[in-house]
Structures are given as structure tokens and as C-alpha cells.
Amino acid sequence: MARGKLRIYLGSAPGVGKTYAMLSEGHRRVERGTDCVVAFVEHHGRPRTEVMLHGLEQIQRRTIEYRGSTFTEMDVDAVLERRPAVALVDELAHTNVPGSRNTKRWQDVEELLQAGIDVVSTVNIQHLESLGDVVESITGVRQRETVPDEVVRRANQIELVDMSPQALRRRMAHGNIYKSDKVDAALSNYFRPGNLTALRELALLWVADRVDEYLQQYRGEHNIRSTWQARERIVVGLTGGPEGRTLIRRAARMAAKGSGSEILAVYVARSDGLTSASPKELAVQRTLVEDLGGTFHHVIGDDVPASLLEFARGVNATQIVLGSSRRKTWQYVFGPGVGATVARESGPDLDVHIVTHEEVAKGRGLPVARGARLGRARSIWGWLSGVAGPALLTLLLTNVDADLGLANDMLLFLTLTVAAALLGGLLPALASAAFGSFLLNYYFTPPVHQITIADPKNILAIAIFFLVAVSVASVVDLAARRTHQAARLRAESEILSFLAGSVLRGETTLDALLERVRETFAMESVALLERAGDVEPWTCAGSVGPHPVARPEDADVDMPVGDHMALALSGRVLPAEDRRVLGAFAAQAAVVLDRQRLVDEAEESRKLAEGNRIRTALLAAVSHDLRTPLAAIKAAVTSLRSDDVDWSEDDEAELLAGIEDGADRLDHLVGNLLDMSRLNTGTVRPIIREIDLDEVVPMALGGVPEDSVELDIPESLPMVAVDSGLLERAVANIVENAVKYSPAAAPVLVAASALGDRVEVRVADRGPGVPDDSKERIFEPFQRYGDAPRGAGVGLGLAVARGFVESMGGTLTAEDTPGGGMTMVLTLRAVPGPGPVVADLSAQVTS
């Protein structure tokens, strides 16, 4: 069965019209003949929204009794039985009443989607889980109901329902959102213009990120390489020189002018060695980029301008920031430079910014290297120097009335041969030596204008000239090759060093490593393939980029890793010398994959071992601690039902009291077991409210004798942000544990005090205490310290208490009591000052 599709109307604030838009969509679908029903819609008494329900089939809600009140929730079973094509479900972030099928409404929606039912729902931007802290800092209101971002991101369609702050406040003033008695408080608190503007910006930015994901996916699927300037992306070209920090900060200032702009710093390690990169400086610049919210990328390419432009277009960049060249004036004879070339070839879709800095024209840190791969322009200049140069020199010497002598003429021709070797390599130099020897013979050795030499000394001179020219050309070419090899090895070592450092720091996951391979070698996609045997089909262990290959045979480059694993790259054919670095990446990818699997297996083994330990402890608890009160209850009931004994009223009362005591013990033990199960499964969802401690702590002392506890809770304490029910259970377990170990003549002290932005509750007993090395162990499940009697419980009280306290953002630790005993210190977050007047308004309206 195909999974249903989810469409979400995302609102920037309560009251912008999400529910109205959802109902309008429902009417449109019904008019088109679609089977559409209203699974749950809350109109909050708004007449216009209520009118939109007319004409739509509504599924009867489920009624739930909770704490003496009646609530209605969406009936998931009824919707599944009805099986419409489309279900309208309002308030995706809603928390269901206890006793419902699921804890959250988004979980109900997930069931409908799994059943193949399309769902249209609504949610406000302030209910996204990742934005909870941001919204609280803006509005002063903590959202109790949230939905995981991933649930919303998985939606097939997300439509923003937006309204200007002024228009929304007018709707509020007209009574279209809240009732008239709440309008003034809402306008002066949650619905202030600044709050609404900030929430609107959050919604726009969040939707923009989602749109950007769709755009990247579409461009990849359709192989679109040109830049679409839908969003500002600034690429900073780094050389590893000291000017890089200036460029990064300049790009950051440019990005700050536009909301949502991104910075991508890229260092191109060119194989011909025309760089003077400092690894230490690159590390500093990488840290600076990341501190400013950008990303750092390291790629390799023979042609730096082409590689830089290819990277910029690959990430859909709109601007490139480069520094003014550090080359000296005479060095421009070798070409216009990276900045000028990038600016010339960037085209109309990329803006190039050349930024001045203090290192302009101060020269590079290393001399310009010569590579064996000289490029087309260098080859042309080499041939011109080797062939056209001697011809022009001959023309000049034959038309100038100056007899320099054959030795000087040879030196001039030798200079051109060396220049040809420096510019074009060995072949132009050999051609220059041969052509120069011919011209010397024909024009400068008698008899002139004949290919003969009369004087044997001239024959020897020309022969020596040719040998010297060939030797110099060979040496120069060999030096150029060695320089190229050294530069390439340096580039390779930089990449391998970066790879090793990332691995040692534990930063490289398989996807990150494959992405690094794709960037380094400028590939379209990279996949790590593996198979179980020689005849088994290949499976993909991890991939990055669009359309990864399914078999090594289909890739442009494949690098075997062992017998049954291969790294497959698509995009271009790599030269043979690049395969050495690729081999290192491939080997590391296999190691990372094995390490990930070992970590997963270790985590699974740990969970199995923990589960086995808990099951063993649970069996031990059931075998004794649960059976003991059951045995007492059974014996008392059997005695009361016996006809052989005529029990007095006092005896009957004693037996009934024993039954009640045993039932209370069972209830306490079972309650702790259930609480521990909830903590282990992560289903504890605290409802945080602002309360006073003196409202909760006294209620937690109902399970202990009155004279066993001394209470000291000052009325001047600030309020705390907690779940009152969870706090009561936690304090009750702590106090009961303290009373259990404290002598009868020494009551347990429960005191509270304020310390800065927190409130501490201290529960001090005068018992035997706990050694320092055991203070953490007593918080583990099924742990009882010392010679505690078997009937004292299953050892879950403190574990449950710590779990509840930590779920509310607090801490629970154990300390020694001065004079003997142990003190439990419960730390809670204090509320800074009085809470907002309308703290719950945003929760009352979600559409």
C-alpha cells in the first residue's frame, strides 16, 4: 500500500488563517470529486471558520474522561475504518489527553499516512521543536506543545500562511481571534508588533530553507549547472596566504546585508605547484569561516580558475570574493592571474569581487614552480621562442652591420634554446637547438648560404653548441618535471594530512568522507559498493551526489577495496596519478564503514545487556518483593473468610489494615516499575508550568509518618518551572528513601533555598550514609545499598526520581550530611521574575 501524502499549512503566528485555508482546500477537493472528510478541526468559536465546516463530512470525535473532566480527541480508528482519500487534521502539534491512542497528534497523522490516506494539517512556527528556545527568548512564553522538525520537513507540500503584524493585530482588535475580554492582554503581550515580526521572520527563513532543499534536488535531477540567483551564496577563494582572513571577514559583512546568505570558503590545491599555502594558516582560516557560520571546502584542480568557477556553479553561488594578486609586476608576464581570469570567465550569473589587502604585490612566499603540464598557452610560447626566435635573431644579425663573432652568435642562439626549454619544455628546446644549428651553419659559418662548413673548428663549435643546447634543455625539462612531481606530492600530502586529521579528530562519518572525495576530485557522485561474494549483486553502503552508480563497471572511476568492496565515482576520468590519493580515501572509507558498524553492534549489544540485566533484576523483584505483600494480603483474606475462627472487631480491623498496607506497597512497587519503563522508552513528556514549591512539596509527604519529616520551605522562594506531577513523585521517592534509612529519633529535614537562577531542595537524613564511590550507583535501577531488607522495595525509587528531575531540566545528586548521613540535592530552574500575564494564550489558539 502506497504511503499517503502530507500537506501542511505553516502559520507564522496564531490567528493568521491556517485552519481557514485548510478548510478552503477541503472544499476545493470535494468540488473536484475527492472523498475528503474532516477528521479533527478546532474552530475556537470563530464564526467564519465555523461556517467553513458546513458542507464537509465530519468524523465523530472520541470522548475521553480524565481527572473528572470530559475531553474530545480525534478518533483514529473511526477515520481508518472510514478510509477517505483525504483527511483534514487540525493542530498537528497538539498533545492528546492521557488515555488516547497516541501521545501526540502527529503520531495519529503518521498512522493515517501509513494507511494510505492523504492528510492536510496545520501547525504554527512556534511549535517546531528546534525553535522552542528561540521563541521563548522572543515572546517570553515556553511552548508546551511541540512537533519534531523532521515530521514537518517530511511533508510533501508546505504552504506558508502569512499576514503582516499590523493586519493580524487588526484582526485581534476586531475580535476575530480571541474573545473581547482577552484582546487587550493579548495585544500588549504575545501579540506585540515586535513579537509578530520576529515570528514572521522565523517562518519565512524556515520555509526558505525547505524551498532551498527542493531547489537543490531539482537542479541535481535535471543536471542544471548554471546559477539560479534565488539566494545569496558567497564563495571565498583562498590561497592559503595571510590575506585569507581579510577575504573571509569581507564576505561575512556582505552576507550580513542579506538575510539567509551563506559563505563557502574553498581552497584549490593545484597540481602544478603555483601556490604558497601554509597548512597552519589554512587551519586558522577554516576555524574563522566556521565561527562566522560558513563552511570550508578543499578541492584539487590543475586549472585554479576553472576549478573555482566549477565549484561556485556547483553550489549555485551568486558571488565570488577573491583577493588582489600577491604577485609582483614582472610575474604578470606568465599570465593575467586567477582573479582576472575568473572575472573574465564568470559570465553574467556570477559577480566577482576583487578585495584589496595588505599583501598586494608583495610577492608569494615560494618561487613560481614550473610544471610539466604547461598548458596550451605555455606550449605556444615555447614553440615561438624555439622556432620563431632563432629566425628573428638571424634576421636581426644579418641586417645589422655588427660582426659579433661566431662565439657570441652561438650564445645568443643558446639563450633562445634555454628560453624555449623554460617555457615549452623539452620538444621546443630540441627543435630550437636543431633549427639554431642549421641557421648558424647557413648564415654565419663560411661558406655562407651553403649547408657546408669549410673550417673544421666551426664544425666543432656547432657540434658543441648543439650538444650544450640539448643538454641544457634536458636539464631544464628534468627540473620542471621534478618540480611538478614535488608540487603534486605536496598537494597530495595536504589532502592526506587533512584526511588523517579529520579521522583522528573523529569528525569523519561515511557520508562526510564520500562528500570530501566528491569535492576533492570534482565528481558528480561517489558511492561505496560492497557485496557478500564474487557472484552476489552489489549493494550501496553509502553514496553522495545525484544518480550514484549501482555497479563498479558503470562508473567512470572505480577503486577496489579488498575483494568485495569498491569506491565508484562518476563525472570524469581521473589521471593515473590521482588514483594514489583516491586509494587512500577508498581504504579510509572501508575503515569508517567498519567502525560505524562496530559502533552500532556495540550499542546494540549494550542495549541487549542492559535489557537482560533489567529483566534479571525484575524477575528477582517479582520473585520476592512483589510476592511478599501478595502473600500477606492472601493470608489476611484467607483468615477473614475462614468460618472456624470468630474474629473480634479489633482483629478484623488489624487484618484489613494489613491488606490495605500490602495493597499500598504493591501499588508503590508497580508504580515505580511503570515509571521506570516510561523513562527507558522515552515516553515521559513533562508539562512545564510555573509553580511555587510550597504547593507541591507538602503533597509529596503523604506516604510517610507525620513526625518523620521536618519541612522548611520559605514563602519568599521564586517560582520554579516544573511539571508538578513529576516533581511530586520525585520528591516523594526521595523522602521515602531518606525516612527508610534515617533513625526514628532523627527526622528527615526537607529544606529549600534560592541560589542565583536556580532553586535547591535538600533532603537530609541521619542514616548510615553512602561512600563516595557508591553515590552514583544508588541512582541505577534495581540498586539497594548495604543490607537493606528485601521488603524495602525493588531499588527503583531514586532511579525514577532522577529520571523525572532530569526530564524537567533539573539535576539530582547525593552529598554527605554534616555529622553523618546523606543529603539528596534536587536543583530546579527558577523563574526570573513574574511570568507573563497571558502565558497560555498561544497555547489556546493554534490556527
XYZ file of C-alpha atoms in Angstrom, residues 247-632:
386
model
C 38.615 37.996 2.468
C 36.577 35.853 4.883
C 35.627 38.825 7.058
C 34.728 40.862 3.979
C 32.480 38.059 2.730
C 30.851 37.829 6.167
C 29.987 41.534 6.053
C 28.493 41.067 2.598
C 26.460 38.099 3.815
C 25.175 40.053 6.799
C 23.487 42.541 4.453
C 21.066 39.899 3.217
C 19.110 37.528 5.444
C 19.813 33.852 4.770
C 23.090 34.389 2.899
C 25.710 31.638 3.026
C 29.526 31.701 2.989
C 31.528 28.893 1.383
C 35.326 29.166 1.589
C 37.226 26.995 -0.904
C 40.936 26.259 -1.237
C 42.045 24.842 -4.599
C 45.256 22.806 -4.358
C 46.602 22.969 -7.920
C 48.859 20.181 -9.031
C 51.436 22.383 -10.808
C 52.520 23.948 -7.509
C 51.576 27.561 -8.248
C 50.588 28.139 -4.611
C 52.269 29.049 -1.358
C 49.723 27.594 1.036
C 50.554 27.403 4.720
C 48.813 24.461 6.446
C 48.793 26.397 9.708
C 47.234 29.445 8.063
C 44.630 27.274 6.319
C 43.668 25.734 9.677
C 43.212 29.221 11.167
C 41.102 30.326 8.210
C 38.988 27.175 8.405
C 38.232 27.923 12.078
C 37.394 31.546 11.241
C 34.968 30.510 8.487
C 33.180 28.048 10.747
C 32.981 30.605 13.580
C 31.273 33.011 11.171
C 28.704 30.360 10.229
C 30.251 29.318 6.905
C 31.729 26.092 5.567
C 35.238 25.209 4.400
C 35.936 23.129 1.277
C 39.195 21.673 -0.043
C 39.398 20.701 -3.733
C 42.173 19.846 -6.155
C 42.445 21.013 -9.763
C 45.101 21.688 -12.377
C 43.384 24.878 -13.530
C 42.645 27.020 -10.478
C 40.211 29.499 -12.157
C 38.269 26.690 -13.850
C 38.108 24.667 -10.636
C 36.943 27.684 -8.669
C 34.219 28.515 -11.188
C 33.135 24.879 -11.388
C 32.799 24.727 -7.614
C 30.870 28.019 -7.488
C 28.392 26.892 -10.139
C 28.085 23.503 -8.485
C 26.854 25.068 -5.235
C 24.654 27.606 -7.091
C 26.732 30.545 -5.834
C 25.887 34.121 -6.743
C 29.117 35.905 -5.756
C 32.830 35.125 -5.643
C 35.238 37.022 -3.401
C 38.929 36.985 -4.376
C 41.921 38.900 -3.176
C 44.118 41.139 -5.291
C 47.130 39.224 -6.551
C 50.221 38.991 -4.382
C 52.415 38.610 -7.492
C 54.995 41.229 -8.326
C 54.697 43.219 -11.524
C 57.200 41.168 -13.557
C 55.342 37.958 -12.719
C 52.365 39.033 -14.850
C 54.326 38.014 -17.955
C 53.253 34.455 -17.109
C 49.538 35.279 -17.354
C 46.802 37.626 -16.124
C 46.316 35.814 -12.802
C 43.464 33.919 -11.142
C 41.372 36.972 -10.282
C 41.358 38.430 -13.783
C 40.676 35.020 -15.358
C 37.768 34.265 -13.011
C 36.271 37.720 -13.599
C 36.558 37.269 -17.382
C 35.049 33.756 -17.465
C 32.442 34.072 -14.711
C 29.675 35.119 -17.082
C 26.598 37.211 -16.248
C 25.342 34.902 -13.493
C 28.289 35.335 -11.113
C 29.508 38.569 -9.534
C 33.253 38.643 -8.817
C 34.618 40.932 -6.081
C 38.353 41.672 -6.018
C 39.281 42.769 -2.498
C 42.471 44.700 -1.750
C 44.610 43.774 1.239
C 47.976 44.489 2.821
C 49.801 41.723 0.938
C 49.103 43.103 -2.570
C 52.186 42.932 -4.876
C 54.452 41.771 -2.040
C 55.234 38.521 -3.806
C 54.436 34.925 -2.980
C 56.080 33.044 -0.200
C 57.616 30.477 -2.579
C 59.107 30.894 -6.065
C 56.883 30.182 -9.008
C 57.205 26.500 -9.858
C 57.292 25.087 -13.359
C 55.187 22.085 -14.125
C 55.405 19.509 -16.849
C 51.791 20.239 -17.700
C 52.350 23.717 -19.060
C 49.064 24.227 -20.774
C 48.314 25.335 -24.307
C 49.458 28.948 -23.917
C 52.846 27.977 -22.456
C 53.423 25.401 -25.210
C 52.705 28.012 -27.884
C 55.178 30.455 -26.327
C 57.772 27.702 -26.103
C 57.497 26.869 -29.788
C 57.546 30.526 -30.754
C 60.727 31.037 -28.715
C 62.324 27.891 -30.135
C 61.416 28.382 -33.804
C 60.392 31.970 -34.459
C 63.007 33.333 -32.037
C 66.045 31.993 -33.942
C 64.534 33.183 -37.257
C 64.046 36.714 -35.922
C 67.513 36.697 -34.361
C 69.039 35.627 -37.707
C 67.157 38.399 -39.498
C 68.402 40.933 -36.967
C 72.048 39.802 -37.078
C 72.212 39.646 -40.871
C 70.773 43.147 -41.306
C 72.833 44.880 -38.631
C 76.355 45.834 -39.549
C 77.964 44.373 -36.477
C 80.295 41.412 -36.586
C 79.856 39.848 -33.135
C 81.741 36.720 -33.934
C 80.570 33.127 -34.147
C 81.002 32.518 -30.391
C 78.699 35.390 -29.461
C 76.195 34.370 -32.144
C 76.083 30.862 -30.628
C 75.483 32.265 -27.149
C 72.531 34.291 -28.432
C 71.019 31.210 -30.096
C 71.702 29.183 -26.949
C 69.758 31.774 -24.935
C 66.711 31.237 -27.144
C 67.019 27.464 -26.729
C 67.084 27.798 -22.942
C 64.062 30.125 -23.096
C 62.216 27.550 -25.223
C 63.018 24.871 -22.616
C 61.805 27.062 -19.760
C 58.570 27.989 -21.495
C 57.645 24.951 -23.551
C 59.633 22.001 -22.259
C 61.932 19.548 -23.996
C 60.457 19.309 -27.504
C 60.527 23.042 -28.326
C 64.077 23.189 -26.928
C 65.256 20.303 -29.158
C 63.620 21.940 -32.150
C 65.302 25.223 -31.236
C 68.719 23.518 -30.965
C 68.325 21.808 -34.356
C 66.957 24.901 -36.095
C 69.600 27.144 -34.492
C 72.393 24.819 -35.655
C 71.036 24.973 -39.189
C 70.858 28.791 -39.158
C 74.361 29.095 -37.709
C 75.690 26.813 -40.441
C 73.817 28.542 -43.269
C 74.242 32.210 -42.327
C 77.239 32.549 -40.023
C 79.885 29.948 -40.968
C 81.778 30.236 -44.258
C 80.889 29.487 -46.909
C 77.649 31.354 -46.071
C 74.336 30.483 -47.700
C 75.528 26.892 -48.097
C 74.982 23.858 -45.905
C 78.683 23.219 -45.672
C 81.431 24.231 -43.241
C 84.908 24.928 -44.541
C 86.718 25.380 -41.237
C 86.859 22.237 -39.031
C 86.905 24.492 -35.955
C 83.473 25.788 -36.900
C 82.213 22.217 -37.251
C 83.376 21.502 -33.703
C 81.812 24.761 -32.429
C 78.420 23.999 -33.955
C 78.515 20.423 -32.653
C 79.357 21.661 -29.180
C 76.549 24.232 -29.475
C 74.055 21.506 -30.358
C 75.195 19.234 -27.518
C 75.126 22.075 -24.977
C 71.676 23.166 -26.165
C 70.272 19.628 -25.907
C 71.908 19.130 -22.503
C 70.586 22.409 -21.105
C 67.122 21.688 -22.491
C 67.153 18.208 -20.916
C 68.262 19.541 -17.532
C 65.684 22.313 -17.572
C 62.925 19.873 -18.578
C 64.007 17.377 -15.916
C 63.963 20.124 -13.292
C 60.482 21.139 -14.425
C 59.270 17.534 -14.151
C 60.767 17.142 -10.706
C 59.182 20.419 -9.623
C 55.837 19.241 -10.955
C 56.151 15.949 -9.108
C 57.126 17.712 -5.891
C 54.212 20.126 -6.217
C 51.809 17.296 -6.880
C 53.123 15.326 -3.923
C 52.736 18.417 -1.790
C 49.119 18.795 -2.893
C 48.532 15.102 -2.210
C 50.170 15.352 1.196
C 47.953 18.318 2.103
C 44.847 16.318 1.250
C 46.063 13.185 3.022
C 47.087 15.238 6.058
C 43.672 16.824 6.165
C 42.064 13.378 5.817
C 44.189 11.915 8.613
C 43.468 14.866 10.882
C 39.729 14.569 10.324
C 39.822 10.860 11.091
C 41.906 11.329 14.244
C 39.508 14.010 15.459
C 36.621 11.627 14.863
C 34.887 14.107 12.541
C 34.523 11.860 9.504
C 31.331 9.886 9.019
C 30.916 7.807 5.889
C 28.729 10.417 4.162
C 31.140 13.224 5.089
C 34.101 11.236 3.785
C 32.359 10.435 0.480
C 31.401 14.106 0.135
C 35.065 15.006 0.664
C 36.029 12.593 -2.154
C 33.438 14.175 -4.447
C 34.702 17.701 -3.740
C 38.387 16.800 -3.941
C 38.166 15.139 -7.346
C 35.319 17.319 -8.714
C 32.996 14.365 -9.282
C 29.223 14.321 -9.708
C 28.571 11.344 -7.453
C 30.501 8.890 -5.274
C 29.264 5.531 -3.990
C 30.796 2.870 -1.748
C 29.646 -0.514 -3.073
C 30.001 -3.919 -1.458
C 28.822 -7.491 -1.979
C 28.854 -10.704 0.022
C 30.578 -12.874 -2.597
C 32.036 -12.956 -6.085
C 28.674 -13.777 -7.712
C 26.450 -11.769 -5.359
C 24.873 -8.477 -6.531
C 26.399 -5.180 -5.464
C 24.734 -3.149 -2.716
C 25.305 0.501 -1.847
C 26.743 1.066 1.627
C 26.730 4.860 1.217
C 26.583 7.480 -1.532
C 26.585 11.223 -2.187
C 25.594 13.222 -5.234
C 22.832 12.649 -7.793
C 22.381 9.308 -9.551
C 25.144 7.173 -7.976
C 26.055 4.058 -9.938
C 24.903 0.615 -8.818
C 27.923 -1.325 -10.173
C 31.632 -0.518 -10.425
C 31.514 -1.310 -14.143
C 29.160 1.626 -14.726
C 31.438 4.192 -13.037
C 33.943 6.491 -14.705
C 36.475 5.580 -11.999
C 36.383 2.585 -9.670
C 38.842 1.846 -6.909
C 38.727 -1.710 -5.472
C 38.934 -2.057 -1.686
C 39.647 -5.670 -0.912
C 37.818 -8.438 -2.755
C 34.212 -7.421 -2.239
C 34.184 -3.624 -1.919
C 34.792 -0.785 -4.353
C 34.630 3.011 -4.454
C 32.775 4.117 -7.619
C 32.989 7.705 -8.945
C 31.022 9.305 -11.771
C 31.688 12.582 -13.539
C 35.050 12.343 -15.317
C 38.025 10.065 -15.858
C 40.865 10.655 -13.410
C 44.528 10.658 -14.471
C 46.609 7.754 -13.215
C 48.490 9.852 -10.678
C 45.248 10.779 -8.909
C 44.465 7.156 -8.104
C 47.062 7.075 -5.329
C 45.157 9.649 -3.285
C 41.878 8.027 -4.281
C 43.194 4.717 -2.950
C 43.813 6.310 0.449
C 40.277 7.679 0.502
C 38.886 4.286 -0.505
C 40.777 2.473 2.251
C 39.646 5.032 4.798
C 36.031 4.705 3.609
C 36.174 0.967 4.279
C 37.619 1.600 7.750
C 34.931 4.198 8.547
C 32.195 1.816 7.388
C 33.562 -0.996 9.552
C 33.877 1.363 12.509
C 30.296 2.562 12.130
C 29.046 -0.999 12.043
C 31.128 -1.935 15.073
C 29.747 1.065 16.966
C 26.202 0.073 16.014
C 26.826 -3.529 17.054
C 28.389 -2.401 20.335
C 25.414 -0.137 21.049
C 23.010 -2.964 20.241
C 24.972 -5.321 22.476
C 24.927 -2.741 25.249
C 21.167 -2.382 24.949
C 20.729 -6.161 24.978
C 22.971 -6.483 28.026
C 21.137 -3.677 29.821
C 17.799 -5.221 28.949
C 18.975 -8.617 30.158
C 20.201 -7.080 33.425
C 16.907 -5.292 33.968
C 14.927 -8.462 33.177
C 17.033 -10.437 35.645
C 16.554 -7.799 38.337
C 12.847 -7.590 37.548
C 12.471 -11.347 37.936
C 14.239 -11.140 41.282
C 11.930 -8.311 42.350
C 8.829 -10.184 41.222
C 10.010 -13.357 42.935
C 10.275 -11.702 46.342
C 9.390 -8.041 46.711
C 6.104 -8.335 44.839
C 5.184 -11.749 46.237
C 5.761 -10.716 49.876
C 2.868 -8.204 50.042
C 0.748 -10.568 47.956
C 1.389 -13.335 50.463
C 0.386 -11.045 53.343
